[in-house]
Amino acid sequence: VPGPVDKRTGMLHAGSILASWAGADVAGGLSKRLGLPVFMDNDANLGALAEMTLGLGGGAEVLLYVLLSVGVGLGIGIDGQVFRGAGGIAGELGHVVIDDMGPLCRCGNRGCLESKVSVNTLRDAMRDGHGPVSVKDFLQMALDRNIGAQRIIGAAAGQVGRLVGDLCNYFNPDVVLVGGELSAAGDIVLNPLRDSLRRYAIARARENVRVQRGARAADRAGSAVGREDRIASSGSAISGRVSCDSRGLRRHFLPPPATRLPGFERALRSPST
Ligand SMILES: [Zn+2]
């Protein structure tokens, strides 16, 4: 899900894109309805997990998965495990304030990174010269060498790279993988991000870090679904569906929620009401 999940209860924290889901027992309700174990986690965390398990981050000691999409997130992988912090909030890169006088963010702060570099915000910046365009068309314009689209993405990637440079000072990663819709712009987003990272991280923290686009399957990491006997990934770049040791994967996921919301479960049982 595109929001932080409470590590203790397994429920979505308030302030996420899915505001109406906050406090609801989504995993428990779905599990009852499907008759299968259901685990819920933040999309960037699952991106990091997918990269470490199935993607380009195997063997990384410290992996940062930077998710650039409608939301901006960060998954932190340390020694093959997702680091969530004390309460599950770790990695809220999108809500680092970069402009005190910037637009109001859904988290209540002003000028968060996400409010500046969300792919929808970048797309909307094309409106003046080109009228309304879809995100897909915006990214294609950049790939087709539209100078305006490339500048919009380049400036955003520079902002992200500055913060990822800071993260290199904090975490000293060996791998930084970029995922999400914006990563489809390839080097148009990666090169300015790398330049900015090099500019702002200290030399020892940046010298051995590999920065590249993540495996495409992990772009949809939120839909990586753990089951008893297999993990099915929605992407096709890795292999579409991969069998592996489920017990090994299950230890990565959060425990089922401790509490229940009867109203939400009733709604799941009677979706028409
Ligand atoms: Zn915010």
PDB file of C-alpha atoms and ligand atoms in Angstrom:
ATOM      1  CA  VAL A   1       0.000   0.000   0.000  1.00  0.00           C
ATOM      2  CA  PRO A   2       1.221   3.535  -0.689  1.00  0.00           C
ATOM      3  CA  GLY A   3       1.579   4.573   2.923  1.00  0.00           C
ATOM      4  CA  PRO A   4       3.313   3.643   6.165  1.00  0.00           C
ATOM      5  CA  VAL A   5       2.007   0.537   7.925  1.00  0.00           C
ATOM      6  CA  ASP A   6       2.077   0.428  11.721  1.00  0.00           C
ATOM      7  CA  LYS A   7       4.616  -2.216  12.654  1.00  0.00           C
ATOM      8  CA  ARG A   8       2.744  -3.219  15.817  1.00  0.00           C
ATOM      9  CA  THR A   9      -0.846  -3.381  14.553  1.00  0.00           C
ATOM     10  CA  GLY A  10      -0.295  -4.047  10.826  1.00  0.00           C
ATOM     11  CA  MET A  11      -2.675  -1.193   9.972  1.00  0.00           C
ATOM     12  CA  LEU A  12      -2.156   1.826   7.766  1.00  0.00           C
ATOM     13  CA  HIS A  13      -1.022   5.000   9.530  1.00  0.00           C
ATOM     14  CA  ALA A  14      -3.083   8.141   8.941  1.00  0.00           C
ATOM     15  CA  GLY A  15      -1.782  10.604   6.344  1.00  0.00           C
ATOM     16  CA  SER A  16      -1.273   8.141   3.521  1.00  0.00           C
ATOM     17  CA  ILE A  17      -2.731   8.378   0.013  1.00  0.00           C
ATOM     18  CA  LEU A  18      -5.333   5.824   1.169  1.00  0.00           C
ATOM     19  CA  ALA A  19      -6.664   8.069   3.925  1.00  0.00           C
ATOM     20  CA  SER A  20      -9.946   6.164   4.304  1.00  0.00           C
ATOM     21  CA  TRP A  21      -8.042   2.932   4.970  1.00  0.00           C
ATOM     22  CA  ALA A  22      -6.307   4.298   8.072  1.00  0.00           C
ATOM     23  CA  GLY A  23      -7.106   2.133  11.078  1.00  0.00           C
ATOM     24  CA  ALA A  24      -8.926  -0.502   9.003  1.00  0.00           C
ATOM     25  CA  ASP A  25      -7.928  -4.150   9.256  1.00  0.00           C
ATOM     26  CA  VAL A  26      -7.356  -4.533   5.533  1.00  0.00           C
ATOM     27  CA  ALA A  27      -5.149  -7.630   5.686  1.00  0.00           C
ATOM     28  CA  GLY A  28      -7.377  -9.392   8.235  1.00  0.00           C
ATOM     29  CA  GLY A  29     -10.555  -8.590   6.277  1.00  0.00           C
ATOM     30  CA  LEU A  30      -9.082  -9.732   2.978  1.00  0.00           C
ATOM     31  CA  SER A  31      -7.696 -12.852   4.588  1.00  0.00           C
ATOM     32  CA  LYS A  32     -11.142 -13.819   5.869  1.00  0.00           C
ATOM     33  CA  ARG A  33     -12.731 -13.144   2.509  1.00  0.00           C
ATOM     34  CA  LEU A  34     -10.123 -14.981   0.455  1.00  0.00           C
ATOM     35  CA  GLY A  35      -9.441 -17.803   2.883  1.00  0.00           C
ATOM     36  CA  LEU A  36      -5.731 -17.167   2.454  1.00  0.00           C
ATOM     37  CA  PRO A  37      -3.077 -15.531   4.580  1.00  0.00           C
ATOM     38  CA  VAL A  38      -2.791 -11.853   3.591  1.00  0.00           C
ATOM     39  CA  PHE A  39       0.096  -9.597   4.527  1.00  0.00           C
ATOM     40  CA  MET A  40       0.182  -5.854   4.053  1.00  0.00           C
ATOM     41  CA  ASP A  41       3.198  -3.596   3.896  1.00  0.00           C
ATOM     42  CA  ASN A  42       4.305  -0.285   2.468  1.00  0.00           C
ATOM     43  CA  ASP A  43       5.000  -0.319  -1.283  1.00  0.00           C
ATOM     44  CA  ALA A  44       8.559   0.989  -0.980  1.00  0.00           C
ATOM     45  CA  ASN A  45       9.344  -1.604   1.709  1.00  0.00           C
ATOM     46  CA  LEU A  46       8.069  -4.325  -0.619  1.00  0.00           C
ATOM     47  CA  GLY A  47      10.112  -2.796  -3.434  1.00  0.00           C
ATOM     48  CA  ALA A  48      13.237  -3.221  -1.316  1.00  0.00           C
ATOM     49  CA  LEU A  49      12.183  -6.750  -0.389  1.00  0.00           C
ATOM     50  CA  ALA A  50      11.431  -7.667  -4.022  1.00  0.00           C
ATOM     51  CA  GLU A  51      14.793  -6.313  -5.151  1.00  0.00           C
ATOM     52  CA  MET A  52      16.693  -8.171  -2.438  1.00  0.00           C
ATOM     53  CA  THR A  53      14.777 -11.387  -3.006  1.00  0.00           C
ATOM     54  CA  LEU A  54      14.094 -11.490  -6.753  1.00  0.00           C
ATOM     55  CA  GLY A  55      15.607  -8.399  -8.330  1.00  0.00           C
ATOM     56  CA  LEU A  56      18.886  -6.545  -8.620  1.00  0.00           C
ATOM     57  CA  GLY A  57      19.670  -6.188  -4.916  1.00  0.00           C
ATOM     58  CA  GLY A  58      20.636  -9.761  -4.079  1.00  0.00           C
ATOM     59  CA  GLY A  59      23.794  -9.741  -1.966  1.00  0.00           C
ATOM     60  CA  ALA A  60      23.547  -6.041  -1.082  1.00  0.00           C
ATOM     61  CA  GLU A  61      24.581  -5.275   2.483  1.00  0.00           C
ATOM     62  CA  VAL A  62      22.660  -2.003   2.563  1.00  0.00           C
ATOM     63  CA  LEU A  63      20.098  -1.367  -0.159  1.00  0.00           C
ATOM     64  CA  LEU A  64      18.027   1.771  -0.660  1.00  0.00           C
ATOM     65  CA  TYR A  65      14.974   1.424  -2.880  1.00  0.00           C
ATOM     66  CA  VAL A  66      13.767   4.875  -3.976  1.00  0.00           C
ATOM     67  CA  LEU A  67      10.179   4.809  -5.211  1.00  0.00           C
ATOM     68  CA  LEU A  68       9.306   7.731  -7.512  1.00  0.00           C
ATOM     69  CA  SER A  69       5.669   7.616  -8.437  1.00  0.00           C
ATOM     70  CA  VAL A  70       2.501   9.478  -7.422  1.00  0.00           C
ATOM     71  CA  GLY A  71       3.972   9.111  -3.945  1.00  0.00           C
ATOM     72  CA  VAL A  72       7.653   9.142  -3.080  1.00  0.00           C
ATOM     73  CA  GLY A  73       8.939   6.444  -0.775  1.00  0.00           C
ATOM     74  CA  LEU A  74      12.053   4.726   0.436  1.00  0.00           C
ATOM     75  CA  GLY A  75      12.609   1.074   1.299  1.00  0.00           C
ATOM     76  CA  ILE A  76      15.656   0.342   3.414  1.00  0.00           C
ATOM     77  CA  GLY A  77      17.157  -3.135   3.243  1.00  0.00           C
ATOM     78  CA  ILE A  78      19.910  -4.110   5.650  1.00  0.00           C
ATOM     79  CA  ASP A  79      21.506  -7.552   5.422  1.00  0.00           C
ATOM     80  CA  GLY A  80      18.532  -8.853   3.468  1.00  0.00           C
ATOM     81  CA  GLN A  81      15.904  -7.564   5.920  1.00  0.00           C
ATOM     82  CA  VAL A  82      13.588  -4.578   5.528  1.00  0.00           C
ATOM     83  CA  PHE A  83      14.308  -1.929   8.168  1.00  0.00           C
ATOM     84  CA  ARG A  84      11.049  -0.311   9.314  1.00  0.00           C
ATOM     85  CA  GLY A  85      12.116   1.700  12.351  1.00  0.00           C
ATOM     86  CA  ALA A  86      10.455   1.513  15.750  1.00  0.00           C
ATOM     87  CA  GLY A  87       6.879   1.977  14.527  1.00  0.00           C
ATOM     88  CA  GLY A  88       6.994   1.293  10.797  1.00  0.00           C
ATOM     89  CA  ILE A  89       7.534   4.904   9.692  1.00  0.00           C
ATOM     90  CA  ALA A  90      11.168   4.584   8.562  1.00  0.00           C
ATOM     91  CA  GLY A  91      11.722   5.607   4.958  1.00  0.00           C
ATOM     92  CA  GLU A  92       9.190   8.423   4.635  1.00  0.00           C
ATOM     93  CA  LEU A  93      11.478  10.173   2.153  1.00  0.00           C
ATOM     94  CA  GLY A  94       8.520  11.842   0.447  1.00  0.00           C
ATOM     95  CA  HIS A  95       7.784  13.874   3.563  1.00  0.00           C
ATOM     96  CA  VAL A  96      11.198  15.418   4.022  1.00  0.00           C
ATOM     97  CA  VAL A  97      10.587  19.171   3.803  1.00  0.00           C
ATOM     98  CA  ILE A  98      12.632  20.860   1.085  1.00  0.00           C
ATOM     99  CA  ASP A  99      10.723  24.168   0.874  1.00  0.00           C
ATOM    100  CA  ASP A 100       9.192  25.810   3.957  1.00  0.00           C
ATOM    101  CA  MET A 101       6.944  27.951   1.745  1.00  0.00           C
ATOM    102  CA  GLY A 102       6.040  25.155  -0.648  1.00  0.00           C
ATOM    103  CA  PRO A 103       2.599  23.676  -1.301  1.00  0.00           C
ATOM    104  CA  LEU A 104       0.658  22.087   1.525  1.00  0.00           C
ATOM    105  CA  CYS A 105       1.210  18.339   1.646  1.00  0.00           C
ATOM    106  CA  ARG A 106      -1.362  15.737   2.681  1.00  0.00           C
ATOM    107  CA  CYS A 107       0.796  15.053   5.769  1.00  0.00           C
ATOM    108  CA  GLY A 108       0.125  18.616   7.006  1.00  0.00           C
ATOM    109  CA  ASN A 109       3.602  20.004   6.350  1.00  0.00           C
ATOM    110  CA  ARG A 110       4.532  22.405   3.582  1.00  0.00           C
ATOM    111  CA  GLY A 111       6.985  21.810   0.772  1.00  0.00           C
ATOM    112  CA  CYS A 112       7.539  18.067   1.238  1.00  0.00           C
ATOM    113  CA  LEU A 113       9.646  16.384  -1.433  1.00  0.00           C
ATOM    114  CA  GLU A 114       6.584  14.468  -2.599  1.00  0.00           C
ATOM    115  CA  SER A 115       4.570  17.621  -3.199  1.00  0.00           C
ATOM    116  CA  LYS A 116       7.361  18.812  -5.499  1.00  0.00           C
ATOM    117  CA  VAL A 117       8.366  15.671  -7.384  1.00  0.00           C
ATOM    118  CA  SER A 118       5.277  13.459  -7.464  1.00  0.00           C
ATOM    119  CA  VAL A 119       4.926  12.220 -11.032  1.00  0.00           C
ATOM    120  CA  ASN A 120       1.496  13.890 -11.170  1.00  0.00           C
ATOM    121  CA  THR A 121       2.999  17.243 -10.124  1.00  0.00           C
ATOM    122  CA  LEU A 122       5.681  16.924 -12.796  1.00  0.00           C
ATOM    123  CA  ARG A 123       3.121  15.953 -15.407  1.00  0.00           C
ATOM    124  CA  ASP A 124       0.984  18.970 -14.501  1.00  0.00           C
ATOM    125  CA  ALA A 125       3.967  21.260 -15.094  1.00  0.00           C
ATOM    126  CA  MET A 126       3.638  20.418 -18.811  1.00  0.00           C
ATOM    127  CA  ARG A 127       0.135  21.899 -18.967  1.00  0.00           C
ATOM    128  CA  ASP A 128       1.093  25.458 -19.839  1.00  0.00           C
ATOM    129  CA  GLY A 129       2.780  24.610 -23.083  1.00  0.00           C
ATOM    130  CA  HIS A 130       1.059  21.381 -24.033  1.00  0.00           C
ATOM    131  CA  GLY A 131      -2.362  21.261 -22.355  1.00  0.00           C
ATOM    132  CA  PRO A 132      -3.393  18.310 -20.211  1.00  0.00           C
ATOM    133  CA  VAL A 133      -1.255  15.230 -20.786  1.00  0.00           C
ATOM    134  CA  SER A 134      -1.283  11.816 -19.141  1.00  0.00           C
ATOM    135  CA  VAL A 135       1.658  10.601 -17.073  1.00  0.00           C
ATOM    136  CA  LYS A 136       2.362   8.018 -19.753  1.00  0.00           C
ATOM    137  CA  ASP A 137       2.426  10.678 -22.475  1.00  0.00           C
ATOM    138  CA  PHE A 138       4.565  12.963 -20.308  1.00  0.00           C
ATOM    139  CA  LEU A 139       7.176  10.224 -19.833  1.00  0.00           C
ATOM    140  CA  GLN A 140       7.072   9.399 -23.544  1.00  0.00           C
ATOM    141  CA  MET A 141       7.647  13.084 -24.367  1.00  0.00           C
ATOM    142  CA  ALA A 142      10.793  12.997 -22.220  1.00  0.00           C
ATOM    143  CA  LEU A 143      11.967   9.819 -23.958  1.00  0.00           C
ATOM    144  CA  ASP A 144      11.228  11.503 -27.323  1.00  0.00           C
ATOM    145  CA  ARG A 145      13.642  14.294 -26.332  1.00  0.00           C
ATOM    146  CA  ASN A 146      11.128  16.985 -25.491  1.00  0.00           C
ATOM    147  CA  ILE A 147      13.392  19.526 -23.774  1.00  0.00           C
ATOM    148  CA  GLY A 148      10.692  20.761 -21.381  1.00  0.00           C
ATOM    149  CA  ALA A 149       9.746  17.290 -20.170  1.00  0.00           C
ATOM    150  CA  GLN A 150      13.415  16.391 -19.750  1.00  0.00           C
ATOM    151  CA  ARG A 151      14.110  19.563 -17.745  1.00  0.00           C
ATOM    152  CA  ILE A 152      11.149  18.952 -15.463  1.00  0.00           C
ATOM    153  CA  ILE A 153      12.330  15.420 -14.738  1.00  0.00           C
ATOM    154  CA  GLY A 154      15.988  16.436 -14.468  1.00  0.00           C
ATOM    155  CA  ALA A 155      15.297  19.137 -11.885  1.00  0.00           C
ATOM    156  CA  ALA A 156      13.151  16.765  -9.839  1.00  0.00           C
ATOM    157  CA  ALA A 157      15.780  14.034 -10.015  1.00  0.00           C
ATOM    158  CA  GLY A 158      18.383  16.543  -8.805  1.00  0.00           C
ATOM    159  CA  GLN A 159      16.245  17.274  -5.734  1.00  0.00           C
ATOM    160  CA  VAL A 160      15.818  13.574  -5.046  1.00  0.00           C
ATOM    161  CA  GLY A 161      19.534  12.952  -5.578  1.00  0.00           C
ATOM    162  CA  ARG A 162      20.446  15.560  -3.010  1.00  0.00           C
ATOM    163  CA  LEU A 163      18.394  13.769  -0.371  1.00  0.00           C
ATOM    164  CA  VAL A 164      19.670  10.362  -1.485  1.00  0.00           C
ATOM    165  CA  GLY A 165      23.174  11.815  -1.093  1.00  0.00           C
ATOM    166  CA  ASP A 166      22.253  12.647   2.503  1.00  0.00           C
ATOM    167  CA  LEU A 167      20.967   9.097   2.893  1.00  0.00           C
ATOM    168  CA  CYS A 168      24.323   7.795   1.659  1.00  0.00           C
ATOM    169  CA  ASN A 169      25.937   9.692   4.521  1.00  0.00           C
ATOM    170  CA  TYR A 170      23.466   8.145   6.981  1.00  0.00           C
ATOM    171  CA  PHE A 171      23.313   4.572   5.704  1.00  0.00           C
ATOM    172  CA  ASN A 172      26.403   4.037   3.523  1.00  0.00           C
ATOM    173  CA  PRO A 173      24.539   1.835   1.018  1.00  0.00           C
ATOM    174  CA  ASP A 174      26.240  -0.313  -1.576  1.00  0.00           C
ATOM    175  CA  VAL A 175      23.164  -0.314  -3.840  1.00  0.00           C
ATOM    176  CA  VAL A 176      20.573   2.376  -4.648  1.00  0.00           C
ATOM    177  CA  LEU A 177      17.743   1.200  -6.899  1.00  0.00           C
ATOM    178  CA  VAL A 178      15.178   3.555  -8.378  1.00  0.00           C
ATOM    179  CA  GLY A 179      11.664   2.310  -9.067  1.00  0.00           C
ATOM    180  CA  GLY A 180       8.192   3.656  -9.659  1.00  0.00           C
ATOM    181  CA  GLU A 181       6.625   5.218 -12.726  1.00  0.00           C
ATOM    182  CA  LEU A 182       9.262   7.929 -13.075  1.00  0.00           C
ATOM    183  CA  SER A 183      12.033   5.326 -13.364  1.00  0.00           C
ATOM    184  CA  ALA A 184      10.673   4.578 -16.855  1.00  0.00           C
ATOM    185  CA  ALA A 185      12.502   7.744 -17.929  1.00  0.00           C
ATOM    186  CA  GLY A 186      15.768   5.796 -17.496  1.00  0.00           C
ATOM    187  CA  ASP A 187      18.914   7.917 -17.688  1.00  0.00           C
ATOM    188  CA  ILE A 188      16.836  11.105 -17.931  1.00  0.00           C
ATOM    189  CA  VAL A 189      16.046  10.601 -14.253  1.00  0.00           C
ATOM    190  CA  LEU A 190      19.055   8.511 -13.207  1.00  0.00           C
ATOM    191  CA  ASN A 191      21.871  10.744 -14.479  1.00  0.00           C
ATOM    192  CA  PRO A 192      20.847  13.952 -12.667  1.00  0.00           C
ATOM    193  CA  LEU A 193      20.066  11.871  -9.581  1.00  0.00           C
ATOM    194  CA  ARG A 194      23.569  10.363  -9.703  1.00  0.00           C
ATOM    195  CA  ASP A 195      25.167  13.792 -10.289  1.00  0.00           C
ATOM    196  CA  SER A 196      23.358  15.290  -7.331  1.00  0.00           C
ATOM    197  CA  LEU A 197      24.136  12.308  -5.113  1.00  0.00           C
ATOM    198  CA  ARG A 198      27.837  12.683  -5.937  1.00  0.00           C
ATOM    199  CA  ARG A 199      27.671  16.409  -5.237  1.00  0.00           C
ATOM    200  CA  TYR A 200      26.118  16.095  -1.787  1.00  0.00           C
ATOM    201  CA  ALA A 201      27.336  12.793  -0.310  1.00  0.00           C
ATOM    202  CA  ILE A 202      30.746  12.677   1.287  1.00  0.00           C
ATOM    203  CA  ALA A 203      33.388  10.923  -0.815  1.00  0.00           C
ATOM    204  CA  ARG A 204      33.649   7.738   1.248  1.00  0.00           C
ATOM    205  CA  ALA A 205      29.873   7.278   1.291  1.00  0.00           C
ATOM    206  CA  ARG A 206      29.439   7.610  -2.470  1.00  0.00           C
ATOM    207  CA  GLU A 207      32.519   5.962  -3.921  1.00  0.00           C
ATOM    208  CA  ASN A 208      31.242   2.376  -4.113  1.00  0.00           C
ATOM    209  CA  VAL A 209      27.525   2.887  -4.432  1.00  0.00           C
ATOM    210  CA  ARG A 210      25.783   1.397  -7.465  1.00  0.00           C
ATOM    211  CA  VAL A 211      22.829   3.511  -8.653  1.00  0.00           C
ATOM    212  CA  GLN A 212      20.513   2.016 -11.262  1.00  0.00           C
ATOM    213  CA  ARG A 213      16.921   1.416 -12.173  1.00  0.00           C
ATOM    214  CA  GLY A 214      15.365  -1.421 -10.222  1.00  0.00           C
ATOM    215  CA  ALA A 215      14.036  -4.591 -11.776  1.00  0.00           C
ATOM    216  CA  ARG A 216      10.769  -3.741 -13.471  1.00  0.00           C
ATOM    217  CA  ALA A 217       8.869  -6.350 -11.525  1.00  0.00           C
ATOM    218  CA  ALA A 218       9.660  -4.471  -8.349  1.00  0.00           C
ATOM    219  CA  ASP A 219       8.071  -1.305  -9.762  1.00  0.00           C
ATOM    220  CA  ARG A 220       4.838  -2.970  -8.810  1.00  0.00           C
ATOM    221  CA  ALA A 221       6.168  -4.285  -5.578  1.00  0.00           C
ATOM    222  CA  GLY A 222       2.950  -3.413  -3.793  1.00  0.00           C
ATOM    223  CA  SER A 223       1.347  -6.235  -5.688  1.00  0.00           C
ATOM    224  CA  ALA A 224       4.004  -8.786  -4.837  1.00  0.00           C
ATOM    225  CA  VAL A 225       1.828 -11.259  -3.009  1.00  0.00           C
ATOM    226  CA  GLY A 226       3.155 -13.822  -0.574  1.00  0.00           C
ATOM    227  CA  ARG A 227       1.267 -17.115  -0.444  1.00  0.00           C
ATOM    228  CA  GLU A 228       1.807 -20.305   1.476  1.00  0.00           C
ATOM    229  CA  ASP A 229       3.667 -21.998  -1.322  1.00  0.00           C
ATOM    230  CA  ARG A 230       4.927 -19.332  -3.660  1.00  0.00           C
ATOM    231  CA  ILE A 231       5.393 -15.676  -4.334  1.00  0.00           C
ATOM    232  CA  ALA A 232       3.637 -14.328  -7.388  1.00  0.00           C
ATOM    233  CA  SER A 233       4.909 -11.074  -8.807  1.00  0.00           C
ATOM    234  CA  SER A 234       2.874  -8.950 -11.185  1.00  0.00           C
ATOM    235  CA  GLY A 235       5.857  -7.925 -13.265  1.00  0.00           C
ATOM    236  CA  SER A 236       7.308  -9.882 -16.146  1.00  0.00           C
ATOM    237  CA  ALA A 237      10.942  -8.768 -16.108  1.00  0.00           C
ATOM    238  CA  ILE A 238      12.047 -11.382 -13.598  1.00  0.00           C
ATOM    239  CA  SER A 239       9.894 -14.259 -14.727  1.00  0.00           C
ATOM    240  CA  GLY A 240       6.301 -13.356 -13.979  1.00  0.00           C
ATOM    241  CA  ARG A 241       5.809 -16.035 -11.361  1.00  0.00           C
ATOM    242  CA  VAL A 242       8.625 -17.319  -9.246  1.00  0.00           C
ATOM    243  CA  SER A 243       8.603 -20.243  -6.899  1.00  0.00           C
ATOM    244  CA  CYS A 244      10.766 -19.993  -3.847  1.00  0.00           C
ATOM    245  CA  ASP A 245      10.988 -20.925  -0.203  1.00  0.00           C
ATOM    246  CA  SER A 246       7.847 -19.477   1.371  1.00  0.00           C
ATOM    247  CA  ARG A 247       9.090 -19.908   4.920  1.00  0.00           C
ATOM    248  CA  GLY A 248      12.086 -17.796   4.010  1.00  0.00           C
ATOM    249  CA  LEU A 249       9.814 -15.051   2.673  1.00  0.00           C
ATOM    250  CA  ARG A 250       7.205 -15.143   5.433  1.00  0.00           C
ATOM    251  CA  ARG A 251       9.685 -13.977   8.010  1.00  0.00           C
ATOM    252  CA  HIS A 252      10.006 -10.694   6.090  1.00  0.00           C
ATOM    253  CA  PHE A 253       6.359  -9.763   6.430  1.00  0.00           C
ATOM    254  CA  LEU A 254       4.632  -8.001   9.262  1.00  0.00           C
ATOM    255  CA  PRO A 255       2.581 -10.054  11.704  1.00  0.00           C
ATOM    256  CA  PRO A 256      -1.196 -10.070  11.240  1.00  0.00           C
ATOM    257  CA  PRO A 257      -3.003  -7.144  12.888  1.00  0.00           C
ATOM    258  CA  ALA A 258      -3.675  -7.538  16.588  1.00  0.00           C
ATOM    259  CA  THR A 259      -6.933  -5.627  16.495  1.00  0.00           C
ATOM    260  CA  ARG A 260     -10.024  -5.760  14.334  1.00  0.00           C
ATOM    261  CA  LEU A 261     -12.486  -3.202  13.029  1.00  0.00           C
ATOM    262  CA  PRO A 262     -15.900  -4.954  12.917  1.00  0.00           C
ATOM    263  CA  GLY A 263     -17.411  -2.288  10.658  1.00  0.00           C
ATOM    264  CA  PHE A 264     -14.790  -2.761   7.985  1.00  0.00           C
ATOM    265  CA  GLU A 265     -15.110  -6.539   8.121  1.00  0.00           C
ATOM    266  CA  ARG A 266     -18.901  -6.241   7.807  1.00  0.00           C
ATOM    267  CA  ALA A 267     -18.384  -4.058   4.744  1.00  0.00           C
ATOM    268  CA  LEU A 268     -16.133  -6.704   3.227  1.00  0.00           C
ATOM    269  CA  ARG A 269     -18.720  -9.406   3.858  1.00  0.00           C
ATOM    270  CA  SER A 270     -21.435  -7.269   2.235  1.00  0.00           C
ATOM    271  CA  PRO A 271     -19.665  -5.235  -0.439  1.00  0.00           C
ATOM    272  CA  SER A 272     -22.938  -3.977  -1.945  1.00  0.00           C
ATOM    273  CA  THR A 273     -24.018  -2.170   1.233  1.00  0.00           C
TER     274      THR A 273
HETATM  275 ZN    ZN B   1       4.294  15.573   3.446  1.00  0.00          ZN
END
